[in-house]
Amino acid sequence: MANSAITTLMHTNLYEIFGQRDPGLRREAIVRTYAEDIAFSDESGTIVGRAAIDDRVQQVLGNAPENFTFAPDGPIYVGEDIAALAWRLGPP
């Protein structure tokens, strides 16, 4: 995958999925962006599947003040069959 495609994917994940508070728009982005068997890992562990991603996002956003937003917090890491973008959640 070209670096521009990875950058687009990482930003879609951050802004249109994790940063989307509207559940319908978020689910549309999830379906458009991820395969059904997507695996997502963070400090809480690894989850698999679109519904699990949607649940995790809702949990994160549900515990955050309404004015908090996601922003990149470092460069995109690209490895063999993996990409990651560190992020922060806080006031704009």
Coordinates of C-alpha atoms in Angstrom, one line a residue, residues 2-73:
A2 CA 1.4 3.4 -1.0
N3 CA 2.2 5.9 1.8
S4 CA -0.5 8.3 0.7
A5 CA -3.1 5.5 0.9
I6 CA -1.8 4.6 4.4
T7 CA -2.0 8.3 5.5
T8 CA -5.5 8.5 4.2
L9 CA -6.5 5.3 6.0
M10 CA -4.9 6.5 9.3
H11 CA -6.6 9.9 9.1
T12 CA -10.0 8.3 8.2
N13 CA -9.6 6.0 11.2
L14 CA -8.9 9.0 13.5
Y15 CA -11.3 11.6 12.3
E16 CA -14.2 9.8 10.6
I17 CA -14.4 6.7 12.9
F18 CA -12.9 7.5 16.3
G19 CA -13.7 11.2 16.1
Q20 CA -17.3 10.7 14.8
R21 CA -19.9 11.2 17.5
D22 CA -22.8 10.5 15.1
P23 CA -23.3 6.7 15.3
G24 CA -24.8 6.4 11.8
L25 CA -22.0 8.3 10.1
R26 CA -19.4 6.4 12.1
R27 CA -20.9 3.0 11.0
E28 CA -20.9 4.2 7.4
A29 CA -17.2 5.1 7.7
I30 CA -16.4 1.8 9.4
V31 CA -18.1 -0.2 6.6
R32 CA -16.4 1.9 3.9
T33 CA -12.9 1.6 5.6
Y34 CA -12.6 -1.8 7.2
A35 CA -12.9 -5.4 6.2
E36 CA -15.4 -7.4 8.3
D37 CA -12.5 -9.1 10.2
I38 CA -10.6 -6.0 11.0
A39 CA -8.3 -6.4 14.0
F40 CA -7.6 -3.3 16.1
S41 CA -5.2 -3.2 19.0
D42 CA -4.6 -0.6 21.8
E43 CA -3.6 -0.7 25.4
S44 CA -6.9 -2.4 26.3
G45 CA -6.2 -5.4 24.0
T46 CA -7.1 -6.5 20.5
I47 CA -10.6 -6.6 19.2
V48 CA -11.9 -8.1 15.9
G49 CA -14.7 -7.0 13.7
R50 CA -16.6 -3.9 12.7
A51 CA -19.1 -4.1 15.5
A52 CA -16.3 -4.4 18.1
I53 CA -14.6 -1.3 16.6
D54 CA -17.9 0.6 16.8
D55 CA -18.5 -0.5 20.4
R56 CA -14.9 0.6 21.4
V57 CA -15.3 4.0 19.8
Q58 CA -18.7 4.6 21.5
Q59 CA -17.1 3.6 24.8
V60 CA -14.2 6.0 24.3
L61 CA -16.4 8.9 23.2
G62 CA -19.0 8.1 25.8
N63 CA -16.4 8.6 28.5
A64 CA -15.0 11.9 27.1
P65 CA -16.4 15.4 27.4
E66 CA -18.4 16.5 24.4
N67 CA -15.9 19.1 23.4
F68 CA -12.9 16.7 23.3
T69 CA -11.5 15.9 19.9
F70 CA -9.0 13.5 18.5
A71 CA -5.7 14.7 17.0
P72 CA -2.6 13.0 15.7
D73 CA 0.2 12.7 18.3

